[in-house]
Coordinates of C-alpha atoms in Angstrom, one line a residue:
M1 CA -5.5 13.8 11.9
Q2 CA -2.6 14.9 9.7
G3 CA -0.9 16.7 12.6
S4 CA -1.2 13.6 14.9
N5 CA 0.3 11.4 12.2
M6 CA 3.3 13.8 11.8
Q7 CA 3.8 13.8 15.5
F8 CA 3.7 10.0 15.5
E9 CA 6.3 9.9 12.8
A10 CA 8.7 12.2 14.6
Q11 CA 8.5 10.0 17.8
R12 CA 9.0 6.7 16.0
N13 CA 12.6 5.5 16.2
R14 CA 12.1 2.3 14.4
L15 CA 10.9 0.8 11.1
P16 CA 7.1 1.0 10.6
S17 CA 4.8 -1.9 10.8
L18 CA 2.4 -3.0 8.1
Y19 CA -0.5 -1.7 10.2
E20 CA 1.1 1.8 10.2
V21 CA 1.7 1.7 6.5
L22 CA -1.9 0.7 5.7
A23 CA -3.2 3.2 8.2
R24 CA -1.3 6.0 6.4
K25 CA 0.8 6.8 9.4
T26 CA 4.1 6.7 7.5
A27 CA 5.8 8.9 5.0
A28 CA 7.8 8.2 1.8
P29 CA 9.5 6.0 0.9
V30 CA 7.6 3.6 3.3
D31 CA 4.1 5.0 2.7
L32 CA 1.1 3.2 1.3
Y33 CA 1.7 4.6 -2.2
C34 CA 5.2 3.1 -2.3
F35 CA 4.0 -0.1 -0.9
Y36 CA 1.4 -0.4 -3.6
I37 CA 4.0 0.2 -6.3
Y38 CA 6.2 -2.4 -4.7
M39 CA 3.4 -5.0 -4.6
R40 CA 2.6 -4.2 -8.2
D41 CA 6.1 -4.0 -9.8
Q42 CA 8.3 -6.3 -7.6
Q43 CA 6.1 -8.6 -5.6
R44 CA 3.6 -9.1 -8.4
S45 CA 0.8 -9.6 -5.9
V46 CA -1.0 -6.3 -5.9
D47 CA -4.3 -8.1 -6.0
Y48 CA -3.9 -8.9 -2.3
L49 CA -3.5 -5.3 -1.5
D50 CA -6.3 -4.2 -3.7
F51 CA -8.6 -6.8 -2.1
W52 CA -7.6 -5.5 1.4
L53 CA -8.2 -1.9 0.3
D54 CA -11.6 -2.7 -1.3
V55 CA -12.7 -4.5 1.9
A56 CA -11.6 -1.5 4.0
Q57 CA -13.5 0.8 1.6
H58 CA -16.6 -1.5 1.9
T59 CA -16.4 -1.2 5.7
S60 CA -16.1 2.6 5.4
L61 CA -19.1 2.7 3.1
C62 CA -21.2 0.7 5.6
R63 CA -20.2 3.0 8.4
H64 CA -21.0 6.1 6.3
F65 CA -24.4 4.6 5.5
V66 CA -25.2 4.0 9.2
R67 CA -24.0 7.5 10.2
E68 CA -26.1 9.1 7.5
L69 CA -29.1 6.9 8.6
R70 CA -28.7 7.9 12.2
R71 CA -28.3 11.6 11.3
S72 CA -31.4 11.5 9.0
I73 CA -33.5 9.8 11.7
L74 CA -32.5 12.2 14.3
V75 CA -33.5 15.1 12.0
E76 CA -36.9 13.7 11.1
T77 CA -37.8 11.9 14.2
P78 CA -35.9 12.9 17.3
D79 CA -37.6 10.1 19.3
L80 CA -36.0 7.1 17.8
E81 CA -38.2 4.7 19.7
K82 CA -41.2 5.8 17.6
T83 CA -39.7 4.7 14.4
N84 CA -37.3 1.9 15.2
S85 CA -37.0 -1.0 17.6
K86 CA -35.2 -0.4 20.8
R87 CA -32.4 -2.7 19.6
S88 CA -31.9 -0.7 16.4
S89 CA -32.1 2.6 18.3
Y90 CA -29.4 1.4 20.7
M91 CA -27.1 0.3 18.0
L92 CA -27.5 3.5 16.0
D93 CA -26.9 5.5 19.1
H94 CA -23.6 3.7 19.8
M95 CA -22.2 3.8 16.3
S96 CA -22.0 7.6 15.8
E97 CA -18.2 7.7 16.1
M98 CA -16.3 4.9 14.3
N99 CA -12.8 4.7 13.1
D100 CA -11.4 2.6 10.3
P101 CA -8.9 0.2 11.7
A102 CA -6.1 -0.7 9.3
G103 CA -4.9 -3.9 11.0
P104 CA -6.5 -7.3 11.4
S105 CA -9.7 -7.7 13.3
T106 CA -7.9 -9.7 16.0
D107 CA -5.9 -6.5 16.9
L108 CA -9.0 -4.4 17.7
N109 CA -9.6 -3.4 21.2
D110 CA -12.8 -4.4 23.0
D111 CA -14.6 -1.1 22.2
E112 CA -13.8 -1.3 18.4
K113 CA -14.9 -5.0 18.3
I114 CA -18.2 -4.1 19.9
K115 CA -18.8 -1.3 17.4
D116 CA -17.9 -3.5 14.5
Q117 CA -20.2 -6.3 15.7
N118 CA -23.0 -3.8 16.2
L119 CA -22.5 -2.4 12.7
S120 CA -22.7 -5.9 11.1
A121 CA -25.5 -6.9 13.3
Y122 CA -27.5 -3.9 12.4
L123 CA -27.0 -4.3 8.7
R124 CA -27.9 -8.0 8.9
E125 CA -31.0 -7.2 10.9
N126 CA -32.2 -4.6 8.5
T127 CA -31.3 -6.3 5.2
G128 CA -34.1 -5.8 2.8
A129 CA -35.9 -3.2 4.9
S130 CA -36.6 -0.3 2.6
N131 CA -37.3 2.1 5.4
H132 CA -33.8 1.8 6.7
S133 CA -31.9 4.2 4.4
P134 CA -31.0 7.8 4.6
Q135 CA -33.1 8.6 1.5
S136 CA -36.3 7.0 2.9
S137 CA -35.8 8.7 6.3
L138 CA -35.6 12.0 4.5
G139 CA -38.5 11.2 2.3
S140 CA -36.4 11.1 -0.9
Q141 CA -36.4 7.4 -1.7
P142 CA -36.9 7.0 -5.5
S143 CA -39.9 4.9 -6.6
G144 CA -37.6 2.7 -8.6
L145 CA -36.2 1.0 -5.5
R146 CA -37.3 -2.5 -4.6
A147 CA -38.0 -3.6 -1.1
S148 CA -34.7 -5.4 -1.0
G149 CA -32.9 -2.1 -1.6
D150 CA -31.9 -2.9 -5.2
R151 CA -33.0 -0.7 -8.1
A152 CA -35.5 -2.1 -10.5
F153 CA -33.7 -2.1 -13.8
P154 CA -35.4 -3.4 -17.0
G155 CA -34.3 -6.8 -18.0
G156 CA -33.3 -7.8 -14.5
E157 CA -29.9 -6.1 -14.9
R158 CA -27.8 -5.5 -11.8
P159 CA -27.4 -1.9 -10.6
P160 CA -24.3 -0.1 -11.7
R161 CA -21.3 0.0 -9.5
P162 CA -21.3 2.7 -6.7
S163 CA -19.6 5.9 -7.8
F164 CA -16.7 5.3 -5.4
M165 CA -15.7 2.3 -7.5
S166 CA -15.5 4.2 -10.8
R167 CA -12.5 5.8 -12.2
N168 CA -13.9 9.3 -11.9
S169 CA -14.5 9.1 -8.2
P170 CA -16.1 12.0 -6.4
T171 CA -14.5 14.1 -3.8
R172 CA -14.3 12.5 -0.4
T173 CA -14.8 13.8 3.1
D174 CA -12.2 13.8 5.8
S175 CA -13.7 10.6 7.2
N176 CA -12.5 8.7 4.1
S177 CA -16.1 8.1 3.1
P178 CA -18.0 9.0 -0.1
A179 CA -19.1 12.6 -0.1
H180 CA -22.7 11.7 -1.3
T181 CA -25.4 9.9 0.6
V182 CA -25.0 6.2 0.4
A183 CA -27.9 3.9 -0.5
R184 CA -28.3 0.3 0.7
A185 CA -28.0 -0.8 -2.9
D186 CA -24.4 0.7 -3.0
I187 CA -23.4 -1.5 -0.1
R188 CA -24.9 -4.6 -1.8
A189 CA -23.1 -3.7 -5.0
S190 CA -19.9 -3.2 -3.2
A191 CA -20.0 -6.6 -1.5
E192 CA -20.9 -8.3 -4.8
K193 CA -18.1 -6.5 -6.6
I194 CA -15.6 -7.9 -4.0
L195 CA -17.0 -11.3 -4.4
F196 CA -17.0 -11.4 -8.2
T197 CA -13.6 -9.7 -8.5
Y198 CA -11.4 -11.4 -5.9
I199 CA -13.1 -14.4 -4.3
L200 CA -14.9 -16.6 -6.7
P201 CA -12.7 -19.2 -8.4
G202 CA -11.6 -18.0 -11.9
S203 CA -12.5 -14.4 -11.1
E204 CA -10.8 -11.5 -12.8
R205 CA -8.3 -10.9 -10.0
E206 CA -8.7 -14.0 -7.9
V207 CA -6.9 -13.9 -4.5
V208 CA -5.8 -17.3 -3.2
L209 CA -7.8 -18.0 -0.1
P210 CA -8.6 -21.2 1.9
Q211 CA -11.6 -23.0 0.4
G212 CA -13.5 -22.7 3.7
I213 CA -13.2 -18.9 3.6
V214 CA -14.3 -18.7 0.0
Q215 CA -17.3 -21.0 0.6
A216 CA -18.4 -19.1 3.7
I217 CA -18.3 -15.7 2.0
T218 CA -20.0 -17.0 -1.2
T219 CA -22.8 -18.6 0.9
A220 CA -23.3 -15.5 3.0
I221 CA -23.6 -13.1 0.0
E222 CA -25.5 -15.2 -2.5
E223 CA -27.7 -17.3 -0.3
E224 CA -28.1 -15.4 3.0
G225 CA -28.1 -12.0 1.3
R226 CA -25.5 -10.5 3.6
D227 CA -23.5 -7.5 2.8
D228 CA -22.2 -6.4 6.2
P229 CA -18.4 -5.9 6.6
E230 CA -18.0 -8.7 9.2
L231 CA -18.4 -11.4 6.5
F232 CA -15.0 -10.4 5.0
D233 CA -13.1 -10.3 8.4
T234 CA -11.6 -13.7 8.0
A235 CA -10.4 -13.1 4.4
K236 CA -9.1 -9.7 5.3
D237 CA -7.1 -11.0 8.2
Y238 CA -5.7 -13.8 6.0
T239 CA -4.5 -11.4 3.4
F240 CA -3.1 -9.0 6.0
Q241 CA -1.0 -11.9 7.5
A242 CA 0.1 -13.0 4.0
M243 CA 1.3 -9.5 3.1
E244 CA 3.0 -9.1 6.5
R245 CA 4.7 -12.5 6.2
D246 CA 5.6 -12.6 2.5
A247 CA 5.8 -9.1 1.1
F248 CA 6.4 -6.5 3.8
P249 CA 9.9 -7.7 4.9
G250 CA 11.1 -7.4 1.3
F251 CA 9.4 -3.9 1.1
L252 CA 11.3 -2.7 4.1
R253 CA 14.6 -4.1 2.8
S254 CA 14.0 -2.4 -0.6
K255 CA 12.9 1.0 0.7
A256 CA 14.4 1.4 4.2
L257 CA 17.8 -0.1 3.4
G258 CA 18.0 0.9 -0.2
N259 CA 16.8 3.5 -2.7
L260 CA 16.9 1.8 -6.1
V261 CA 14.5 -0.4 -8.1
P262 CA 15.5 -3.6 -10.0
P263 CA 15.7 -2.0 -13.5
S264 CA 18.2 0.6 -12.1
L265 CA 20.1 -2.1 -10.4
F266 CA 20.4 -4.1 -13.6
L267 CA 21.6 -1.1 -15.6
R268 CA 24.2 -0.3 -12.9
A269 CA 25.5 -3.8 -13.0
V270 CA 25.8 -3.7 -16.8
F271 CA 27.5 -0.3 -17.0
G272 CA 29.6 -1.0 -14.0
I273 CA 31.0 -4.2 -15.6
L274 CA 31.7 -2.3 -18.8
A275 CA 33.4 0.5 -17.0
M276 CA 35.6 -2.0 -15.0
F277 CA 36.4 -3.7 -18.3
A278 CA 37.5 -0.4 -19.8
G279 CA 39.6 0.4 -16.8
F280 CA 41.4 -2.9 -16.8
W281 CA 41.9 -2.7 -20.6
A282 CA 43.3 0.8 -20.4
G283 CA 45.4 -0.1 -17.4
F284 CA 47.1 -3.1 -19.0
I285 CA 47.6 -1.1 -22.3
F286 CA 49.4 1.7 -20.3
I287 CA 51.5 -0.9 -18.4
F288 CA 52.6 -3.0 -21.4
L289 CA 53.2 0.0 -23.6
D290 CA 55.2 1.7 -20.8
F291 CA 53.2 4.9 -20.7
P292 CA 54.2 7.6 -18.2
K293 CA 52.5 7.7 -14.8
H294 CA 50.7 11.0 -15.5
T295 CA 49.1 9.4 -18.6
R296 CA 48.1 6.3 -16.6
C297 CA 46.0 8.6 -14.2
W298 CA 43.3 8.4 -16.8
V299 CA 42.3 5.0 -15.4
I300 CA 40.9 6.9 -12.4
L301 CA 37.8 7.7 -14.4
P302 CA 36.6 4.2 -15.5
F303 CA 37.6 2.6 -12.2
T304 CA 35.8 5.2 -10.1
I305 CA 32.6 4.9 -12.2
G306 CA 32.8 1.1 -12.3
V307 CA 33.4 0.6 -8.6
Y308 CA 30.7 3.1 -7.7
L309 CA 28.1 1.5 -10.0
L310 CA 28.9 -2.0 -8.9
A311 CA 28.8 -1.0 -5.2
S312 CA 25.5 0.6 -5.7
Q313 CA 24.1 -2.5 -7.4
Q314 CA 25.5 -4.8 -4.7
Y315 CA 24.0 -2.8 -1.8
S316 CA 20.9 -1.6 -3.7
I317 CA 21.6 2.0 -2.7
D318 CA 22.9 5.1 -4.6
P319 CA 25.0 6.9 -1.9
I320 CA 24.8 10.3 -3.5
L321 CA 21.0 10.1 -4.0
A322 CA 20.6 8.9 -0.4
L323 CA 22.7 11.7 1.1
V324 CA 20.7 14.4 -0.8
G325 CA 17.5 12.7 0.5
Y326 CA 16.0 11.0 -2.6
S327 CA 14.6 7.5 -3.2
E328 CA 13.6 5.8 -6.5
Y329 CA 10.1 4.5 -6.5
T330 CA 9.8 3.6 -10.2
F331 CA 12.5 3.6 -12.9
F332 CA 14.1 7.1 -13.0
N333 CA 11.3 8.6 -10.8
F334 CA 12.3 9.8 -7.5
S335 CA 10.7 11.1 -4.3
H336 CA 11.9 12.8 -1.2
V337 CA 12.7 10.6 1.8
R338 CA 10.4 12.0 4.5
E339 CA 10.4 9.2 7.1
P340 CA 13.0 10.4 9.7
Y341 CA 14.2 7.0 10.8
V342 CA 14.5 5.7 7.2
R343 CA 16.5 8.8 6.3
K344 CA 18.9 8.1 9.1
L345 CA 19.4 4.4 8.0
L346 CA 19.9 5.4 4.4
N347 CA 22.5 8.0 5.3
K348 CA 24.5 5.5 7.4
R349 CA 24.4 2.9 4.5
A350 CA 25.3 5.6 2.0
L351 CA 28.5 6.5 4.0
M352 CA 29.4 2.9 4.3
V353 CA 29.0 2.3 0.5
L354 CA 31.1 5.4 -0.2
L355 CA 33.9 4.1 2.0
V356 CA 33.8 0.8 0.2
T357 CA 33.8 2.5 -3.2
I358 CA 36.8 4.8 -2.2
A359 CA 38.8 1.9 -0.8
V360 CA 38.4 -0.4 -3.7
G361 CA 38.8 2.4 -6.2
V362 CA 42.0 3.6 -4.6
C363 CA 43.5 0.1 -4.6
A364 CA 42.8 -0.4 -8.3
I365 CA 44.1 3.0 -9.3
V366 CA 47.3 2.7 -7.2
L367 CA 47.9 -0.8 -8.7
F368 CA 47.7 0.3 -12.3
V369 CA 49.2 3.8 -12.0
F370 CA 52.3 3.0 -9.9
V371 CA 53.2 -0.6 -11.1
P372 CA 56.4 -0.5 -13.2
G373 CA 55.8 -0.5 -17.0
V374 CA 57.3 -3.1 -19.3
R375 CA 57.1 -2.4 -23.0
L376 CA 56.4 -5.6 -25.0

């Protein structure tokens, strides 16, 4: 998978799309990690991205559950028709290989749509069936499980969050799924976690969604008992389109056409103005006190620094950093530019900014060095 991604990057002669970023088909500084930091620090709407990622993880969890279920049934009972309905057997047999699409559900091809629909239909059909879990098929289902798939905790408490949601998450497989066997209670807890964290009004990290979408998801989870990934499709598509429309263009401008973050731009503006003030002050002192020209050459230093800093602030790019292949992702933290097309764009803009810096700096230096002095 990594090799195909690198080959895809080498062939791409354009800026990436949001789909490619979310699918981890891009490299720094336009990868998913940099996009997450941009959404957190600059766009101030990281909840939308976290919601999208949690829904994608929920879908991956459901698929991992179904794959484990199919594998365990095939091990214990090779003849699926003896233990399941023909419909369930057909769906299990046709969900063995499933990818995790990163884009909206409307962009899926017909085969992916059918697999997603079969996955959701199977989970809906078998909601509450205790025999439909990898543990029960292998004969290892704990006695503390209820028929609905939830653990019977004293006092009616809800089960703990699945381990993939905790801070100390376990190692994951290459399929981007949890490395341990998934229980149906984990899927239910994952759906409820998304509901109570992002969707319900007044929730901890509420994502602004149309009221119809919120009501439909709430009803499906709390009243119908659903936890299949299809119930989040509309909300997932809505957040994808919102990020694509409102955040992603700014992200590309910030990372593909520049290599500095706002705090650095602010500091460059402040120190650039101070350096230019020092250059003008020294230049006028040298002129009105009639200093010799070789002494006036000291104005080269403040004017060069000031023009360079102000040009970097104006164009949001540090030419020297860009030419050596670095980009700033947080304040004074840098990463290598690994996306080929972005590296090419940054080099072109860096050369342009250097030319502007040299032109303006030379004009200012010539003016204050060679103008005739008049002692007041």
